[in-house]
Amino acid sequence: MAYTISTGFAIYFVMWWIVLFLTLPFGVRSQHEDGEGSPGTDPGAPVASQMGRKLIWTTVISAILFAVAVLAYNEGLLSVERLSKLMGIPL
C-alpha cells in the first residue's frame, strides 16, 4: 500500500510539533535562576529561549524520525496487520 505526498507531509507535520514541544524546555533559564528580571515580569519567564536553535534541532530530529518511520513502513514493519498481531487484535 502506497502513501501520498500529502499523507507524508501530514505525518511529518504532526511529528514536528511533537518534537518541538519535547525540545522547548531544554536550555531555558528563568529570570529567577539568572538573578535578572525586569520589574513586573514573572520570575519564571525565560531570559533567552533560543527559539531559532530549537527550531533547527526540531527540524533535524523530526526529519531523522520521519526517515526511520518511512523505512520501517516500506520494510513492512509498520503495517496494520503486523501491528494488530503484536497487540493481539484479530482482523
Short mmCIF file of C-alpha atoms in Angstrom, two decimals:
data_model
loop_
_atom_site.label_atom_id
_atom_site.label_comp_id
_atom_site.label_asym_id
_atom_site.label_seq_id
_atom_site.Cartn_x
_atom_site.Cartn_y
_atom_site.Cartn_z
CA MET A 1 0.00 0.00 0.00
CA ALA A 2 1.46 3.34 -1.02
CA TYR A 3 1.01 6.66 0.68
CA THR A 4 0.65 10.05 -0.92
CA ILE A 5 2.84 13.11 -0.52
CA SER A 6 0.08 14.86 1.41
CA THR A 7 -0.10 11.94 3.87
CA GLY A 8 3.66 12.06 4.33
CA PHE A 9 3.55 15.81 4.88
CA ALA A 10 0.74 15.47 7.44
CA ILE A 11 2.66 12.82 9.37
CA TYR A 12 5.85 14.91 9.30
CA PHE A 13 3.88 17.98 10.43
CA VAL A 14 2.46 16.16 13.46
CA MET A 15 5.87 14.68 14.31
CA TRP A 16 7.49 18.12 14.00
CA TRP A 17 5.09 19.67 16.52
CA ILE A 18 5.52 16.79 18.98
CA VAL A 19 9.30 17.09 18.79
CA LEU A 20 9.05 20.89 19.17
CA PHE A 21 7.14 20.52 22.43
CA LEU A 22 9.71 17.97 23.60
CA THR A 23 12.64 20.31 22.88
CA LEU A 24 11.15 23.51 24.32
CA PRO A 25 12.25 23.02 27.95
CA PHE A 26 15.92 22.26 27.16
CA GLY A 27 18.40 25.05 27.85
CA VAL A 28 15.87 27.52 29.21
CA ARG A 29 16.91 29.57 32.20
CA SER A 30 14.36 31.62 34.07
CA GLN A 31 14.83 35.18 35.30
CA HIS A 32 14.80 33.84 38.84
CA GLU A 33 17.67 31.42 38.13
CA ASP A 34 19.80 34.10 36.45
CA GLY A 35 19.05 36.74 39.05
CA GLU A 36 17.95 39.09 36.30
CA GLY A 37 14.47 40.35 35.79
CA SER A 38 12.51 43.37 34.82
CA PRO A 39 10.03 44.78 37.29
CA GLY A 40 6.53 43.49 36.68
CA THR A 41 7.54 40.32 34.86
CA ASP A 42 7.07 36.78 36.05
CA PRO A 43 10.18 35.34 37.74
CA GLY A 44 9.69 32.12 35.78
CA ALA A 45 9.82 33.87 32.40
CA PRO A 46 12.78 32.77 30.28
CA VAL A 47 15.80 35.02 29.86
CA ALA A 48 16.68 33.70 26.40
CA SER A 49 14.53 30.96 24.91
CA GLN A 50 16.87 30.29 21.92
CA MET A 51 13.91 29.54 19.64
CA GLY A 52 15.97 29.62 16.44
CA ARG A 53 18.25 26.88 17.71
CA LYS A 54 15.27 24.84 18.91
CA LEU A 55 13.51 25.14 15.56
CA ILE A 56 16.62 23.88 13.76
CA TRP A 57 17.01 20.95 16.17
CA THR A 58 13.30 20.18 15.89
CA THR A 59 13.53 20.03 12.10
CA VAL A 60 16.63 17.79 12.15
CA ILE A 61 15.24 15.37 14.76
CA SER A 62 11.85 15.22 13.02
CA ALA A 63 13.49 14.50 9.66
CA ILE A 64 15.50 11.63 11.16
CA LEU A 65 12.46 10.15 12.90
CA PHE A 66 10.38 10.53 9.75
CA ALA A 67 13.06 8.82 7.63
CA VAL A 68 13.22 5.90 10.08
CA ALA A 69 9.41 5.63 10.07
CA VAL A 70 9.28 5.66 6.24
CA LEU A 71 11.97 2.97 6.05
CA ALA A 72 10.13 0.84 8.62
CA TYR A 73 6.88 1.30 6.70
CA ASN A 74 8.50 0.35 3.39
CA GLU A 75 10.00 -2.77 5.01
CA GLY A 76 6.55 -3.80 6.26
CA LEU A 77 7.31 -3.27 9.95
CA LEU A 78 4.52 -0.72 10.39
CA SER A 79 1.71 -2.47 8.56
CA VAL A 80 -1.74 -2.65 10.11
CA GLU A 81 -1.67 -6.45 10.02
CA ARG A 82 1.68 -6.67 11.83
CA LEU A 83 0.79 -4.09 14.47
CA SER A 84 -2.62 -5.65 15.16
CA LYS A 85 -0.98 -9.06 15.51
CA LEU A 86 1.55 -7.62 18.00
CA MET A 87 -1.29 -6.11 20.05
CA GLY A 88 -3.38 -9.27 19.90
CA ILE A 89 -6.24 -7.70 17.96
CA PRO A 90 -7.76 -10.05 15.36
CA LEU A 91 -8.55 -8.54 11.97
#
